[in-house]
């Protein structure tokens, strides 16, 4: 299994290089002159030339590319054009809030979504199943930023049960601040994972070995969880990975709605201020998370299903 994991790590290297290349092309080639984009139309030629010299934009493009790759791999992210703060410090300050929101929201989605899916699958075409399916449709239909605004108005502004903004300081206050934004993202994840668990479990419960287990007198709980849910984990694992990615991308809007610190809020502010180094670093960090989560899914497949190790 260790050999398979190492092979997956090696396979991720070309993906990382491709991601860095796409970020380089998107930020330095497609927009036109990066100096003009960063400084705006009112910048003087001297200001543009100084910016190009500071950012290394007057070098040949191939040389810029290799310098960019090396800087990203060595975490030399430069300094903010607005605050002159090291970009690595900005990322290190705000990234934990985004990771915290992603983990809590995904955990809540799994905690509620999987049991709901099991409940629906074991009560097919009955009232619990119909209720879960209706909830899933509603969860799919409501945009997370709209749901976040509703929850903020009701529970923070009107009832005063939760804070309006901020991220907290100690562990207890951070959990208090993250609950409502995480609940917003978890509603969609619960609907998705509940529907996926129901479908996967129903497919497994119709197989011959499940019918054999029931015919041999196995308890229904053992049939559902040991023979059913355990063998339905692969699609659920894929769905969990997709939920992590969706939560990570959805955190950008949620952080803005709840005025919460985080990488998404930092990136949006940097775009508004044309803070070129922060935009570049934020895009790379988000892309690395996508690669990392997909790598975790591959490793989870190897751990869950022995057949993949044999193949």
Coordinates of C-alpha atoms in Angstrom, one line a residue:
X1 CA 0.0 0.0 0.0
X2 CA 2.9 2.4 0.7
X3 CA 4.2 1.8 -2.8
X4 CA 0.7 2.8 -4.2
X5 CA 0.6 5.9 -2.1
X6 CA 4.1 6.9 -3.3
X7 CA 3.0 6.3 -6.9
X8 CA 0.0 8.6 -6.3
X9 CA 2.4 11.3 -4.9
X10 CA 4.6 11.0 -8.0
X11 CA 1.6 11.2 -10.2
X12 CA 0.6 14.5 -8.5
X13 CA 3.8 16.3 -9.5
X14 CA 2.8 16.9 -13.2
X15 CA -0.5 18.1 -12.0
X16 CA 1.1 20.6 -9.7
X17 CA 3.4 21.9 -12.5
X18 CA 0.4 22.2 -14.8
X19 CA -1.6 24.1 -12.2
X20 CA 1.4 26.5 -11.7
X21 CA 1.6 27.0 -15.4
X22 CA -2.1 27.8 -15.7
X23 CA -1.8 30.4 -12.9
X24 CA 1.2 31.9 -14.6
X25 CA -0.6 32.1 -18.0
X26 CA -3.8 33.5 -16.4
X27 CA -2.1 36.3 -14.5
X28 CA 0.8 37.3 -16.7
X29 CA -0.2 36.6 -20.3
X30 CA -4.0 36.6 -20.7
X31 CA -4.8 40.0 -19.1
X32 CA -2.2 41.8 -21.3
X33 CA 0.3 44.0 -19.5
X34 CA 0.3 43.0 -15.8
X35 CA 1.7 46.4 -14.8
X36 CA -1.1 48.2 -16.6
X37 CA -3.7 45.9 -15.0
X38 CA -2.2 46.3 -11.5
X39 CA -1.6 50.1 -11.5
X40 CA -4.6 51.1 -13.7
X41 CA -5.0 53.5 -16.6
X42 CA -3.9 56.6 -14.7
X43 CA -0.3 55.2 -14.1
X44 CA 2.5 57.2 -15.7
X45 CA 5.1 55.5 -17.9
X46 CA 7.7 55.9 -15.1
X47 CA 5.5 54.2 -12.6
X48 CA 4.8 51.3 -15.0
X49 CA 8.5 50.8 -15.7
X50 CA 9.3 50.9 -12.0
X51 CA 6.6 48.3 -11.3
X52 CA 7.9 46.0 -14.1
X53 CA 11.4 46.2 -12.7
X54 CA 10.2 45.4 -9.1
X55 CA 8.1 42.5 -10.3
X56 CA 10.6 41.2 -12.8
X57 CA 8.2 41.8 -15.7
X58 CA 11.0 43.3 -17.9
X59 CA 12.7 39.8 -18.1
X60 CA 12.1 37.4 -21.0
X61 CA 8.8 35.4 -20.5
X62 CA 10.6 32.1 -20.2
X63 CA 12.8 33.5 -17.4
X64 CA 9.8 34.9 -15.6
X65 CA 8.2 31.5 -15.8
X66 CA 11.1 29.6 -14.1
X67 CA 11.5 32.3 -11.5
X68 CA 7.7 32.1 -10.8
X69 CA 7.9 28.3 -10.4
X70 CA 10.9 28.5 -8.1
X71 CA 9.4 31.2 -6.0
X72 CA 6.1 29.3 -5.6
X73 CA 7.9 26.0 -4.6
X74 CA 10.1 27.8 -2.1
X75 CA 7.2 29.9 -0.7
X76 CA 8.8 33.2 -1.8
X77 CA 5.5 34.9 -2.4
X78 CA 6.7 38.5 -2.4
X79 CA 5.1 41.5 -0.7
X80 CA 1.7 43.1 -0.9
X81 CA 1.5 46.1 -3.1
X82 CA -1.0 47.7 -0.8
X83 CA 0.4 47.1 2.7
X84 CA 4.0 46.1 1.9
X85 CA 3.4 43.1 4.2
X86 CA 4.9 39.7 3.2
X87 CA 2.3 37.8 1.3
X88 CA 3.3 34.6 3.1
X89 CA 2.4 36.4 6.4
X90 CA -1.0 37.4 5.0
X91 CA -1.7 33.9 3.8
X92 CA -0.6 32.4 7.1
X93 CA -2.9 34.7 9.0
X94 CA -6.0 34.1 7.0
X95 CA -5.7 30.6 5.7
X96 CA -6.5 28.9 9.1
X97 CA -9.9 30.5 9.1
X98 CA -10.7 29.1 5.7
X99 CA -9.5 25.6 6.6
X100 CA -11.5 25.8 9.9
X101 CA -14.6 26.7 8.0
X102 CA -14.1 24.0 5.4
X103 CA -13.5 21.2 7.9
X104 CA -16.4 22.2 10.2
X105 CA -18.8 22.6 7.3
X106 CA -17.8 19.3 5.7
X107 CA -17.9 17.5 9.1
X108 CA -21.4 18.8 9.7
X109 CA -22.4 17.7 6.2
X110 CA -21.1 14.1 6.8
X111 CA -22.6 14.0 10.3
X112 CA -26.1 14.8 9.0
X113 CA -26.0 13.7 5.4
X114 CA -24.9 10.1 5.8
X115 CA -27.4 9.1 8.5
X116 CA -30.2 10.8 6.5
X117 CA -29.1 8.8 3.4
X118 CA -29.2 5.5 5.5
X119 CA -32.6 6.5 6.9
X120 CA -34.0 7.1 3.4
X121 CA -32.5 3.9 1.9
X122 CA -33.9 1.7 4.7
X123 CA -37.3 3.3 4.3
X124 CA -37.6 3.3 0.6
X125 CA -40.7 5.1 -0.8
X126 CA -41.9 5.7 2.7
X127 CA -42.4 9.0 4.6
X128 CA -38.7 9.3 5.8
X129 CA -37.5 8.6 2.3
X130 CA -39.8 11.2 0.8
X131 CA -38.8 13.8 3.4
X132 CA -35.1 13.3 2.7
X133 CA -35.6 13.6 -1.1
X134 CA -37.6 16.8 -0.7
X135 CA -34.9 18.2 1.6
X136 CA -32.2 17.2 -0.9
X137 CA -34.1 19.1 -3.7
X138 CA -34.4 22.2 -1.5
X139 CA -30.8 22.0 -0.5
X140 CA -29.7 21.8 -4.1
X141 CA -31.9 24.7 -5.2
X142 CA -30.9 27.3 -2.6
X143 CA -27.6 29.2 -3.3
X144 CA -25.4 29.1 -0.3
X145 CA -24.8 32.9 -0.3
X146 CA -28.6 33.5 -0.3
X147 CA -29.1 30.9 2.5
X148 CA -26.2 32.5 4.5
X149 CA -27.8 36.0 4.2
X150 CA -31.1 34.6 5.5
X151 CA -29.5 32.8 8.4
X152 CA -27.5 35.9 9.2
X153 CA -30.6 38.1 9.3
X154 CA -32.7 35.7 11.4
X155 CA -30.2 34.3 13.9
X156 CA -27.6 37.1 14.1
X157 CA -29.4 40.4 13.5
X158 CA -32.9 39.6 14.7
X159 CA -32.4 37.0 17.4
X160 CA -28.8 37.9 18.3
X161 CA -27.8 34.3 18.9
X162 CA -24.6 34.5 16.9
X163 CA -22.1 37.2 16.0
X164 CA -22.5 39.3 12.9
X165 CA -18.9 39.2 11.9
X166 CA -15.4 38.3 12.9
X167 CA -13.6 34.9 13.4
X168 CA -12.9 34.7 17.1
X169 CA -9.7 34.4 19.1
X170 CA -9.6 31.3 21.3
X171 CA -11.0 27.9 20.4
X172 CA -14.4 28.4 22.0
X173 CA -15.0 31.8 20.4
X174 CA -13.8 30.6 17.0
X175 CA -16.3 27.7 17.1
X176 CA -19.0 30.1 18.1
X177 CA -18.1 32.4 15.2
X178 CA -17.8 29.6 12.6
X179 CA -21.0 27.8 13.5
X180 CA -23.4 29.8 11.4
X181 CA -21.2 30.1 8.2
X182 CA -20.4 26.4 8.5
X183 CA -24.1 25.5 8.9
X184 CA -24.8 27.5 5.7
X185 CA -22.3 25.4 3.7
X186 CA -23.3 22.2 5.5
X187 CA -26.9 22.5 4.4
X188 CA -25.9 22.0 0.8
X189 CA -23.4 19.3 1.7
X190 CA -26.0 17.4 3.8
X191 CA -28.5 17.4 0.9
X192 CA -25.8 16.2 -1.6
X193 CA -24.3 13.5 0.7
X194 CA -27.8 12.3 1.8
X195 CA -28.9 11.8 -1.7
X196 CA -25.7 10.1 -2.7
X197 CA -25.7 7.8 0.3
X198 CA -29.3 6.8 -0.4
X199 CA -28.5 5.9 -4.0
X200 CA -25.3 4.0 -3.2
X201 CA -26.8 2.1 -0.3
X202 CA -29.9 1.1 -2.3
X203 CA -27.7 -0.3 -5.1
X204 CA -25.6 -2.3 -2.6
X205 CA -28.6 -3.6 -0.7
X206 CA -30.0 -5.2 -3.8
X207 CA -26.9 -7.4 -4.4
X208 CA -26.8 -11.2 -3.8
X209 CA -24.5 -11.2 -0.8
X210 CA -26.8 -8.9 1.1
X211 CA -29.8 -11.2 0.4
X212 CA -27.6 -14.1 1.5
X213 CA -26.7 -12.4 4.7
X214 CA -30.4 -11.8 5.4
X215 CA -31.3 -15.4 4.5
X216 CA -28.7 -16.6 7.0
X217 CA -30.4 -14.7 9.8
X218 CA -28.0 -11.8 10.2
X219 CA -29.4 -8.8 12.2
X220 CA -30.7 -6.0 10.1
X221 CA -28.3 -3.5 11.6
X222 CA -25.4 -5.7 10.8
X223 CA -26.7 -6.1 7.2
X224 CA -27.1 -2.4 6.8
X225 CA -23.8 -1.2 8.2
X226 CA -21.4 -4.1 7.8
X227 CA -22.5 -5.5 4.4
X228 CA -24.3 -2.4 3.0
X229 CA -22.8 0.9 4.0
X230 CA -19.2 -0.5 4.1
X231 CA -19.4 -1.5 0.5
X232 CA -21.1 1.7 -0.5
X233 CA -18.2 3.8 0.8
X234 CA -16.4 4.4 -2.6
X235 CA -19.1 6.6 -4.1
X236 CA -19.6 8.3 -0.8
X237 CA -15.8 9.0 -0.6
X238 CA -15.9 10.5 -4.0
X239 CA -18.9 12.7 -2.9
X240 CA -17.0 13.7 0.2
X241 CA -14.1 14.9 -1.9
X242 CA -16.4 16.8 -4.2
X243 CA -18.0 18.3 -1.1
X244 CA -14.6 19.4 0.3
X245 CA -13.8 21.1 -3.0
X246 CA -17.3 22.8 -3.2
X247 CA -17.0 23.9 0.4
X248 CA -13.6 25.4 -0.3
X249 CA -14.8 27.3 -3.3
X250 CA -18.1 28.3 -1.5
X251 CA -16.1 29.7 1.4
X252 CA -15.2 32.7 -0.7
X253 CA -18.8 33.9 -0.9
X254 CA -19.7 32.9 2.7
X255 CA -16.7 34.8 4.1
X256 CA -17.9 37.9 2.3
X257 CA -21.5 37.4 3.5
X258 CA -20.5 36.9 7.1
X259 CA -17.7 39.5 7.0
X260 CA -15.4 36.7 8.2
X261 CA -11.6 36.6 7.8
X262 CA -10.2 34.0 5.5
X263 CA -8.4 33.3 2.3
X264 CA -11.5 33.9 0.1
X265 CA -12.1 37.3 1.7
X266 CA -8.4 38.2 1.3
X267 CA -8.5 37.2 -2.4
X268 CA -11.6 39.2 -3.1
X269 CA -10.1 42.3 -1.4
X270 CA -6.9 41.8 -3.3
X271 CA -8.7 41.7 -6.6
X272 CA -10.6 44.9 -5.8
X273 CA -7.3 46.6 -4.8
X274 CA -5.3 45.1 -7.7
X275 CA -2.8 43.6 -5.3
X276 CA -1.1 41.4 -7.8
X277 CA 1.2 39.3 -5.6
X278 CA -1.7 38.4 -3.2
X279 CA -3.9 37.4 -6.1
X280 CA -1.2 35.2 -7.5
X281 CA -0.5 33.5 -4.2
X282 CA -4.2 33.0 -3.4
X283 CA -4.9 31.4 -6.7
X284 CA -1.9 29.1 -6.3
X285 CA -3.0 28.1 -2.7
X286 CA -6.6 27.3 -3.9
X287 CA -5.2 25.3 -6.8
X288 CA -2.9 23.3 -4.5
X289 CA -5.8 22.5 -2.2
X290 CA -7.7 21.0 -5.2
X291 CA -4.7 18.8 -6.1
X292 CA -4.2 17.8 -2.4
X293 CA -7.8 16.9 -1.9
X294 CA -7.9 14.8 -5.1
X295 CA -4.7 13.1 -3.8
X296 CA -6.4 12.3 -0.5
X297 CA -9.3 10.8 -2.4
X298 CA -7.0 8.5 -4.3
X299 CA -5.3 7.4 -1.1
X300 CA -8.7 6.8 0.6
X301 CA -9.7 4.5 -2.3
X302 CA -6.5 2.4 -1.7
X303 CA -7.3 2.2 2.0
X304 CA -11.0 1.4 1.6
X305 CA -11.0 -1.1 -1.3
X306 CA -8.4 -3.8 -1.3
X307 CA -9.2 -4.6 -4.9
X308 CA -7.6 -1.4 -6.0
X309 CA -4.3 -2.4 -4.3
X310 CA -4.4 -5.7 -6.1
X311 CA -5.0 -4.1 -9.5

